[in-house]
PDB file of C-alpha atoms and ligand atoms in Angstrom:
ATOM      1  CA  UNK T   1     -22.661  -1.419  -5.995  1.00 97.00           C
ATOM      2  CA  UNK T   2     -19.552  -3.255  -6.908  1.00 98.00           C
ATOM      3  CA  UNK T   3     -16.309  -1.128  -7.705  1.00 98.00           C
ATOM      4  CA  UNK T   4     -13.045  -2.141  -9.525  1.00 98.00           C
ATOM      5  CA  UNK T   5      -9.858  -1.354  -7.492  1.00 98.00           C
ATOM      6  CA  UNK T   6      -6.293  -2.146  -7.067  1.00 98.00           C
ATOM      7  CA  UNK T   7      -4.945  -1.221  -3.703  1.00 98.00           C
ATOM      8  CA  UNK T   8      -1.359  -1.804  -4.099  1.00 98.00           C
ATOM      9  CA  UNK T   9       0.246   0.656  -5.918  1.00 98.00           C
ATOM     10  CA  UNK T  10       4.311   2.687  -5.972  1.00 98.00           C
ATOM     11  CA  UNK T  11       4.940   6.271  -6.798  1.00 98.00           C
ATOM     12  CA  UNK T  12       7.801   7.528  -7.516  1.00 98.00           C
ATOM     13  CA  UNK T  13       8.733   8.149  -3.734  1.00 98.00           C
ATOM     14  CA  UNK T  14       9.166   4.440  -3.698  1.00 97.00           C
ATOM     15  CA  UNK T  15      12.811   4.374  -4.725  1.00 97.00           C
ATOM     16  CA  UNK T  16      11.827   1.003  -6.608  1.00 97.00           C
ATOM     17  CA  UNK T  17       8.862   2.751  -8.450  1.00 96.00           C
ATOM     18  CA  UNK T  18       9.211   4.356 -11.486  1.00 96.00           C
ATOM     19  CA  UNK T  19      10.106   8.273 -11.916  1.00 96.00           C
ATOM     20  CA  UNK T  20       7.032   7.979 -14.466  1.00 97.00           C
ATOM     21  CA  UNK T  21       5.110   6.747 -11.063  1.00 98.00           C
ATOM     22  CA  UNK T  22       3.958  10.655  -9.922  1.00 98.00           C
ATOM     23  CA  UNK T  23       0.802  10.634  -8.287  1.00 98.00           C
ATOM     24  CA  UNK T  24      -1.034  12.190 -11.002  1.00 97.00           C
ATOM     25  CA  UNK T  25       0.124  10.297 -13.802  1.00 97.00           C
ATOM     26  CA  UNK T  26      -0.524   6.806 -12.130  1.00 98.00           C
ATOM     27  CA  UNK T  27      -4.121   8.349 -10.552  1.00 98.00           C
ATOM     28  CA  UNK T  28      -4.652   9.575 -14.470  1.00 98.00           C
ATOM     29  CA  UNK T  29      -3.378   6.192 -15.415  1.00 97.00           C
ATOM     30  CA  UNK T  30      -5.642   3.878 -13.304  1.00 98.00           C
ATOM     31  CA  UNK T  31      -8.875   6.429 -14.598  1.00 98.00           C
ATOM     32  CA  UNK T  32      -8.065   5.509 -18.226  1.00 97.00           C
ATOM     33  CA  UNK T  33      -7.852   1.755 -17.525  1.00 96.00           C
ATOM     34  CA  UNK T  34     -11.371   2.071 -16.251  1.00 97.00           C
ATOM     35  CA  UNK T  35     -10.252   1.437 -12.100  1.00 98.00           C
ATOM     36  CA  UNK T  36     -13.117   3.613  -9.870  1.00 98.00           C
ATOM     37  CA  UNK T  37     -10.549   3.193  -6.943  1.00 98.00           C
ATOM     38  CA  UNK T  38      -6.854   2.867  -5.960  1.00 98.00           C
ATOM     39  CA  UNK T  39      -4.457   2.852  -2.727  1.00 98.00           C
ATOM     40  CA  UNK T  40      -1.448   4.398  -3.138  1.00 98.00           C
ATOM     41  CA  UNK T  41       1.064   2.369  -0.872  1.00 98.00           C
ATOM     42  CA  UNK T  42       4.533   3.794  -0.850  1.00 98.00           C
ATOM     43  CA  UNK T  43       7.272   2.326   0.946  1.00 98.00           C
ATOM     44  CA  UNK T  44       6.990   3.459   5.212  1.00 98.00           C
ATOM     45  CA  UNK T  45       6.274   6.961   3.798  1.00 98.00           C
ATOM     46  CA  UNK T  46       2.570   8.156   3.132  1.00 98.00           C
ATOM     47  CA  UNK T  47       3.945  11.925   1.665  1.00 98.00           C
ATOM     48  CA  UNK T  48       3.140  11.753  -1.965  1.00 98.00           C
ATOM     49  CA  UNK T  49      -0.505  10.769  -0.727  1.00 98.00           C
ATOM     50  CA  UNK T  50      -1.768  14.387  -0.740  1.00 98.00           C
ATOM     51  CA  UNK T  51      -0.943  14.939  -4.653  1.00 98.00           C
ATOM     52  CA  UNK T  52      -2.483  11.464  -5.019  1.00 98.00           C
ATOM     53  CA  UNK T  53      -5.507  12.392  -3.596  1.00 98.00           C
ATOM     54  CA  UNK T  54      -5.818  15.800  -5.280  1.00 98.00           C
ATOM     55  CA  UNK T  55      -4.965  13.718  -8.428  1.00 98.00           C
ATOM     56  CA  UNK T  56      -8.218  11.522  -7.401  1.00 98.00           C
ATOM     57  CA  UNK T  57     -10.584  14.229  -6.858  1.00 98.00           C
ATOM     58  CA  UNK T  58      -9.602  15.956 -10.499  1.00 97.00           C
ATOM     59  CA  UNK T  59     -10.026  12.199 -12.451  1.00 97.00           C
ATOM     60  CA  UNK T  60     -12.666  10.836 -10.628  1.00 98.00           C
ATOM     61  CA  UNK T  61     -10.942   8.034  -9.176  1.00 98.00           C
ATOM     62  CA  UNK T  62     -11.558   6.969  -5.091  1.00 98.00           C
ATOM     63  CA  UNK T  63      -7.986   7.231  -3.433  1.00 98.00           C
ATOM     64  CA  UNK T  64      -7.837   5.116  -0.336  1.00 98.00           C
ATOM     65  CA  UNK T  65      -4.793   6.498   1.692  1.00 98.00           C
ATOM     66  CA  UNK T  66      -2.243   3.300   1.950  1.00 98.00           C
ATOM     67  CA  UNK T  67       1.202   2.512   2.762  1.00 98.00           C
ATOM     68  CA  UNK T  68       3.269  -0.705   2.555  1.00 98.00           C
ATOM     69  CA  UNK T  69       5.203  -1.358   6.387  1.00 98.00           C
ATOM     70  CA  UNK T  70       8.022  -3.517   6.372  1.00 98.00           C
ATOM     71  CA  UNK T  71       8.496  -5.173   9.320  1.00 98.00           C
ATOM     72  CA  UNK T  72      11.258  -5.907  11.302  1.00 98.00           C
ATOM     73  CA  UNK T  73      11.519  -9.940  10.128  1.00 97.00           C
ATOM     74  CA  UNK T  74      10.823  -8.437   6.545  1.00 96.00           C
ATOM     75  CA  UNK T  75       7.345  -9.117   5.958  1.00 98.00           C
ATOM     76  CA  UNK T  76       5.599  -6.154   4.108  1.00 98.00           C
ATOM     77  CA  UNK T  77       1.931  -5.029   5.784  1.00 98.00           C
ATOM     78  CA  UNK T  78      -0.103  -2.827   3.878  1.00 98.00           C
ATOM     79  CA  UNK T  79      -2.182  -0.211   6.441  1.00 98.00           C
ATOM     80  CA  UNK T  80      -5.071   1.588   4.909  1.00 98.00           C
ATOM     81  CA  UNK T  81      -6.410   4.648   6.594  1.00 98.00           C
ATOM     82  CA  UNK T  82      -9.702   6.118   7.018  1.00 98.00           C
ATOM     83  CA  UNK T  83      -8.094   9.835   6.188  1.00 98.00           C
ATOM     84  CA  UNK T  84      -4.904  11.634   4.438  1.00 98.00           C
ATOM     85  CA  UNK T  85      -4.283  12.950   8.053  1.00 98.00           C
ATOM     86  CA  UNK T  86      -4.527   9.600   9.511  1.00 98.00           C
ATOM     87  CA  UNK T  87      -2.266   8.349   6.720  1.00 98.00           C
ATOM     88  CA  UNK T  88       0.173  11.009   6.978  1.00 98.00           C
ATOM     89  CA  UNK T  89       0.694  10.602  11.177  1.00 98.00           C
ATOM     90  CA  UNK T  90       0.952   6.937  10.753  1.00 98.00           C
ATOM     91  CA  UNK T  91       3.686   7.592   7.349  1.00 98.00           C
ATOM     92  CA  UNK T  92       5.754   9.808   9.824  1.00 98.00           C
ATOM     93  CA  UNK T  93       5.593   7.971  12.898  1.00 98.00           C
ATOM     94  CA  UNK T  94       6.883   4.732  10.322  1.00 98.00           C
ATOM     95  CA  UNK T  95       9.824   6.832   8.964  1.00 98.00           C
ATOM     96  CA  UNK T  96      10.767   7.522  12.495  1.00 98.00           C
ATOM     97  CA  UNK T  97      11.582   3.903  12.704  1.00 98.00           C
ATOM     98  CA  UNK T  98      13.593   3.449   9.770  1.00 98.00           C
ATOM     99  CA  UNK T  99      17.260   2.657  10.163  1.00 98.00           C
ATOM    100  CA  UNK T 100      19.409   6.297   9.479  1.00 97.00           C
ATOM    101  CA  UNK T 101      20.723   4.675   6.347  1.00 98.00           C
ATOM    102  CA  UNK T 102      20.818   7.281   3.543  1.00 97.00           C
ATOM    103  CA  UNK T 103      19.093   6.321  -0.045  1.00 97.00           C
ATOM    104  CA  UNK T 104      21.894   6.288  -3.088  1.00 97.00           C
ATOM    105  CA  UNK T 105      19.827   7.519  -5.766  1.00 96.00           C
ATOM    106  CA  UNK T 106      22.466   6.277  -8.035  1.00 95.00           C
ATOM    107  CA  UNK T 107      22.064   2.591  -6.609  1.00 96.00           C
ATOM    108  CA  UNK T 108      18.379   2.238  -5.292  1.00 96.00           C
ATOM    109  CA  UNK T 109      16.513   4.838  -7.180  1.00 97.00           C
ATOM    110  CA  UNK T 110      15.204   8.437  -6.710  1.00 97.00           C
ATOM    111  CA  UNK T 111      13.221   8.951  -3.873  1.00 98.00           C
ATOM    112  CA  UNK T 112      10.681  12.131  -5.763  1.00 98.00           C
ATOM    113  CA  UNK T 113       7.814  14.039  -3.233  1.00 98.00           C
ATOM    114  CA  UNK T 114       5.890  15.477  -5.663  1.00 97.00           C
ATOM    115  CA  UNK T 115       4.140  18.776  -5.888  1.00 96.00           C
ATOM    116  CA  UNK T 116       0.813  20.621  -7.002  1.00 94.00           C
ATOM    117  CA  UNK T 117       1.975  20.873 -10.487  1.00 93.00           C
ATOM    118  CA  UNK T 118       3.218  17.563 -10.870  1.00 95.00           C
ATOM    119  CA  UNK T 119       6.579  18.510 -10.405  1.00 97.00           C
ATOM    120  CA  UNK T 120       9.950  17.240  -7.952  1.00 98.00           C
ATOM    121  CA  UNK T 121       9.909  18.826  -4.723  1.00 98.00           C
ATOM    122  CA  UNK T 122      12.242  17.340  -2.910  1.00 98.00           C
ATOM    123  CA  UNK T 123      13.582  14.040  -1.719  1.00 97.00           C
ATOM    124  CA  UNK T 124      13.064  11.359   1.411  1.00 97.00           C
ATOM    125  CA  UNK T 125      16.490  11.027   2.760  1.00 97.00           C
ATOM    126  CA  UNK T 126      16.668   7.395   4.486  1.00 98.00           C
ATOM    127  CA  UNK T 127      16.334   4.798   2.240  1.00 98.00           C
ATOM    128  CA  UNK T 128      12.652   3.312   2.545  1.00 98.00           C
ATOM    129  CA  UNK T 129      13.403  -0.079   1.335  1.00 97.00           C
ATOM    130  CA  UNK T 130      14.861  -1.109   4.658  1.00 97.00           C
ATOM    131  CA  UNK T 131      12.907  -2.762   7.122  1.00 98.00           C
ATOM    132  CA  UNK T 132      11.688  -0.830   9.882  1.00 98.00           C
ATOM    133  CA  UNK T 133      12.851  -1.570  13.631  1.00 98.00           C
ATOM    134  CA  UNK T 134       9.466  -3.005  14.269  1.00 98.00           C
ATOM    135  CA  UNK T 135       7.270  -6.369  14.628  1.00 98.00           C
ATOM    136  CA  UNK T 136       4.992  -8.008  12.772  1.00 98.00           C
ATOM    137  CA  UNK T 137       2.837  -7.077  16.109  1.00 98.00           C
ATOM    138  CA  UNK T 138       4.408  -3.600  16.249  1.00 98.00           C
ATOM    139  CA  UNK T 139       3.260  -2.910  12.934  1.00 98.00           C
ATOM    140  CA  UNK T 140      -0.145  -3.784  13.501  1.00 98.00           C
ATOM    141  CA  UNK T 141      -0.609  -1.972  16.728  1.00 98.00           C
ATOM    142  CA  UNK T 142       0.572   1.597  14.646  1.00 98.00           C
ATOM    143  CA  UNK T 143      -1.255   0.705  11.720  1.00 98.00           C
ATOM    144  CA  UNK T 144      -4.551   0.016  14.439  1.00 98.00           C
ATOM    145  CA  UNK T 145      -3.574   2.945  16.427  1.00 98.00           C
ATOM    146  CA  UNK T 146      -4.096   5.540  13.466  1.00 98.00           C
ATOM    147  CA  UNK T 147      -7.447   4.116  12.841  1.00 98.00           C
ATOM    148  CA  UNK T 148      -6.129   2.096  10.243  1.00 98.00           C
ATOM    149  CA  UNK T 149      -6.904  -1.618   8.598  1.00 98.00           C
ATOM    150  CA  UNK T 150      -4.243  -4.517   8.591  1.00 98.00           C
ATOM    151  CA  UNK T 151      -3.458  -6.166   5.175  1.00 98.00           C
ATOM    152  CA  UNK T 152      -0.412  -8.773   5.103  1.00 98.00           C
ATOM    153  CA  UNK T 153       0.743  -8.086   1.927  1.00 98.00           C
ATOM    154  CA  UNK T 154       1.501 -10.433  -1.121  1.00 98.00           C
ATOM    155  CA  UNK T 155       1.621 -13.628   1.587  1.00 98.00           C
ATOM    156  CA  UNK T 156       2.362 -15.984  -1.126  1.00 97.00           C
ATOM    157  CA  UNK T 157       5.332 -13.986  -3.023  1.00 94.00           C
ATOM    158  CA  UNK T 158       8.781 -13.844  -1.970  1.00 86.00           C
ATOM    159  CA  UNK T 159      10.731 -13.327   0.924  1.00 88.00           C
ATOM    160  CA  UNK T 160       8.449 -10.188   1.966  1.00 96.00           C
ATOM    161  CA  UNK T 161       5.221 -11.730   1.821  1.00 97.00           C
ATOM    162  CA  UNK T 162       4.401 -13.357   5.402  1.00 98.00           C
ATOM    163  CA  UNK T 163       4.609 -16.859   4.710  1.00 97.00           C
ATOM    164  CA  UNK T 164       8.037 -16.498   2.968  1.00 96.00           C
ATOM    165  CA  UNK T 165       9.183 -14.892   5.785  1.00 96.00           C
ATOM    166  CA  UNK T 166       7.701 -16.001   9.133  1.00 96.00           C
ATOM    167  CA  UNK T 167       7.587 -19.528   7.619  1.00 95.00           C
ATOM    168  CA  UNK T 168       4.019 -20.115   8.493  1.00 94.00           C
ATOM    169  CA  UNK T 169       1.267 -18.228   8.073  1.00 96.00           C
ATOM    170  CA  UNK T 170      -0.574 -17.115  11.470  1.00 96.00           C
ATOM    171  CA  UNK T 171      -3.750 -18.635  11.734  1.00 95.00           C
ATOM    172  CA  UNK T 172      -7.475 -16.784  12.786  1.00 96.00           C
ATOM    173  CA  UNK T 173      -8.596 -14.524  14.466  1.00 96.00           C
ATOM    174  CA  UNK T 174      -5.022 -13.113  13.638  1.00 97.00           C
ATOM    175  CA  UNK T 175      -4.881 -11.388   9.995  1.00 98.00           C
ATOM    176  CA  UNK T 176      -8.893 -11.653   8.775  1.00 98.00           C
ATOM    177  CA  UNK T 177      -7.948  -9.908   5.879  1.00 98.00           C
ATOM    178  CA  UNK T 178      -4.531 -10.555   3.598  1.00 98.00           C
ATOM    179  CA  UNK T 179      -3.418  -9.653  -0.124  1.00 98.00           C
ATOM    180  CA  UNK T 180      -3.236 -12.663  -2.132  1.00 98.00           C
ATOM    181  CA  UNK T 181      -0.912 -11.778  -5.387  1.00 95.00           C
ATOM    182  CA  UNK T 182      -2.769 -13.043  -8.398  1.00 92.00           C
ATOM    183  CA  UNK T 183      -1.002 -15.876 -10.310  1.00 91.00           C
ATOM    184  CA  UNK T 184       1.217 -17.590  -7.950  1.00 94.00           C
ATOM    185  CA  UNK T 185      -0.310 -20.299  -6.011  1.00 95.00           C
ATOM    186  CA  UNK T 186      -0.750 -19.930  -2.131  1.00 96.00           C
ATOM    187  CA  UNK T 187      -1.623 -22.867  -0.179  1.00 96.00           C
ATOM    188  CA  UNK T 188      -5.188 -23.663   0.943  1.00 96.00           C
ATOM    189  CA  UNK T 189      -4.697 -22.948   4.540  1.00 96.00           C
ATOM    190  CA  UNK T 190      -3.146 -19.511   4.645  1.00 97.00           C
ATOM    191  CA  UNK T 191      -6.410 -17.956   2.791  1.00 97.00           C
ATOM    192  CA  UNK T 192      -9.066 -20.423   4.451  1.00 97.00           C
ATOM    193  CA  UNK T 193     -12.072 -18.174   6.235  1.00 97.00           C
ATOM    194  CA  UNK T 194     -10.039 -14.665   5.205  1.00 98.00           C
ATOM    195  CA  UNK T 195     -10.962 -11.816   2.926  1.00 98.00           C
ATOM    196  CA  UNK T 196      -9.204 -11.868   0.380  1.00 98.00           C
ATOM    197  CA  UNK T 197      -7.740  -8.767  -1.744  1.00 98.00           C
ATOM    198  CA  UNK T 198      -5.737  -8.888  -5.137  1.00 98.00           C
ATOM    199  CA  UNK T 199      -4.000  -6.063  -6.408  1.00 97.00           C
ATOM    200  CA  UNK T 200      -1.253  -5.715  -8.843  1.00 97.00           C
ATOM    201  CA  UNK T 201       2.089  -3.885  -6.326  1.00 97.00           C
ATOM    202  CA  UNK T 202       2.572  -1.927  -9.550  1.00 97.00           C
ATOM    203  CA  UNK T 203       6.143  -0.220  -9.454  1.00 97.00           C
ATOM    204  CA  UNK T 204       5.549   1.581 -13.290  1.00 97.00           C
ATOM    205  CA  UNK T 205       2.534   2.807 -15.154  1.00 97.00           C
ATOM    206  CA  UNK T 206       2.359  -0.334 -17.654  1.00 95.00           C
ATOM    207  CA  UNK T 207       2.027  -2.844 -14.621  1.00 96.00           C
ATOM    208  CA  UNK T 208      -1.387  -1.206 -13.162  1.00 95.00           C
ATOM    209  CA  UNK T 209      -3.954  -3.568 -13.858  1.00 92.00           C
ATOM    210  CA  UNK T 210      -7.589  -2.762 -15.374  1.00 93.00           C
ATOM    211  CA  UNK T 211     -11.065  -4.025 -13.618  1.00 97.00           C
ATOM    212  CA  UNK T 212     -10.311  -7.754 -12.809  1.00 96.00           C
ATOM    213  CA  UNK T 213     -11.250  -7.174  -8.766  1.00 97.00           C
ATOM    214  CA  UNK T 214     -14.209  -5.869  -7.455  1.00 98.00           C
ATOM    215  CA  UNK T 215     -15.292  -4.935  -3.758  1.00 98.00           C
ATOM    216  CA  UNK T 216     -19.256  -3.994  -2.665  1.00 98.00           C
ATOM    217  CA  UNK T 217     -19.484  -0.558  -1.527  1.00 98.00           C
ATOM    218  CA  UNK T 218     -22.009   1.646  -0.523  1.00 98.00           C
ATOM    219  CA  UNK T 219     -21.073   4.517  -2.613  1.00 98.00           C
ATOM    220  CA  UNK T 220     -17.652   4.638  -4.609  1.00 98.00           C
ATOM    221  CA  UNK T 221     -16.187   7.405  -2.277  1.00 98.00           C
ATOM    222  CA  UNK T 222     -13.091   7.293   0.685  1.00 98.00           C
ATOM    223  CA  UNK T 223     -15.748   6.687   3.504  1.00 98.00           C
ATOM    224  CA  UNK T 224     -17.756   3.777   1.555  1.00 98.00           C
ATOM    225  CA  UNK T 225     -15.009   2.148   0.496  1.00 98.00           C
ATOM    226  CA  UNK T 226     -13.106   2.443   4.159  1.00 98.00           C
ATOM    227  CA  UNK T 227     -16.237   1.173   5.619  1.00 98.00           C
ATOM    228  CA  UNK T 228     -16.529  -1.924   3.060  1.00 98.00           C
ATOM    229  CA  UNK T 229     -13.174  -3.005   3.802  1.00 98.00           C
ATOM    230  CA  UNK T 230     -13.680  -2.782   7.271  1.00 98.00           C
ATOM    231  CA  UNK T 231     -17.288  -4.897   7.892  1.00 97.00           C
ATOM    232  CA  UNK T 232     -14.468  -7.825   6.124  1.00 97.00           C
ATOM    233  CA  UNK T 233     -12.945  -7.552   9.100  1.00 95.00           C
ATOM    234  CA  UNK T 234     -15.466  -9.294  11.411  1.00 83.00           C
TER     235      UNK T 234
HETATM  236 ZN1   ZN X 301       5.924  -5.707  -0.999  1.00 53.32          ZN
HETATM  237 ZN1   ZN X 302       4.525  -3.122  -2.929  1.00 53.32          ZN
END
């Protein structure tokens, strides 16, 4: 069967996300605009992921645990995990290597974990908009060592996506699968013989996108849709 998703999307734990951007509104939000599954991909934390995927179970909506990694030379790599503890070892272990810089709420944005009744429970302390302390090749080791998938994210947008900001793109077997951001042209040789995903890195409610991607899964569940994304791989 063939399932709408967009697997690129902030709460507001992201300090660049929305306060709006709690894990059950934007799960509620992606069930209205008809998605059958999302990834939740915070900035090197994975901690609003359990309300996310309590907020999936209760709408009906596949939550595939995610997180966006920034690298060391700046390039943002999205891991996707095959469980919310998987997710939430990985989210940890990527905090660790954060720079101690504190977030100013005032400046950056709030920073909001989010609780069982959809309410502020606290705050993450280091800003997670820095880059982490690791490689390109660091970052795919932890993502790989929790089990996880590799996604370069957004390669043809900015300064964070990888050919912005390695210069080049790294060729096969390196990277099978990337995140191509819909709308901005990416050149020919970056995406040739690579799966391909397109999601919209939506940072408020308005900005989720409805069904324009698809992926064939098994069953619309965690497992079948881990599993799809993975057989891309080879
Ligand atoms: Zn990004
Ligand atoms: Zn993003």
């Amino acid at each position: 069967m063939e399932i709408s998703y967009d697997f690129h999307i902030h709460s507001c734990l992201s300090p660049c996300g929305d306060d709006e951007m709690t894990p059950w509104n934007l799960v509620g939000m992606a069930k209205v605009m008809g998605l059958d599954a999302i990834a939740l991909t915070d900035h090197n934390t994975t901690r609003n992921l359990p309300q996310a995927m309590a907020a999936g179970d209760a709408y009906g909506v596949t939550v595939l645990p995610g997180m966006e990694i920034s690298s060391k030379e700046d390039v943002h790599i999205l891991g996707y995990f095959p469980s919310l503890e998987a997710a939430l070892a990985a989210g940890d272990e990527v905090y660790s290597h954060l720079p101690d810089i504190m977030n100013k709420a005032d400046l950056f944005g709030n920073q909001n974990l989010i609780g069982d009744e959809d309410e502020v429970i606290g705050t993450l302390e280091k800003l997670l908009i820095n880059a982490t302390d690791l490689s390109v090749d660091e970052v795919s080791a932890l993502i790989e060592k929790h089990g996880g998938i590799v996604v370069p994210a957004h390669i043809n947008r900015g300064s964070n996506g990888m050919i912005g900001a390695l210069g080049l793109m790294p060729f096969l077997p390196q990277f099978p699968m990337i995140e191509v951001y819909p709308g901005v042209d990416c050149p020919a040789y970056a995406t040739k013989g690579r799966f391909q995903l397109h999601s919209s890195d939506a940072h408020r409610l308005d900005a989720l996108h409805g069904p324009e991607f698809f992926l064939d899964v098994k069953e619309n569940s965690l497992s079948g849709v881990f599993e799809s994304l993975k057989s891309k791989l080879s």
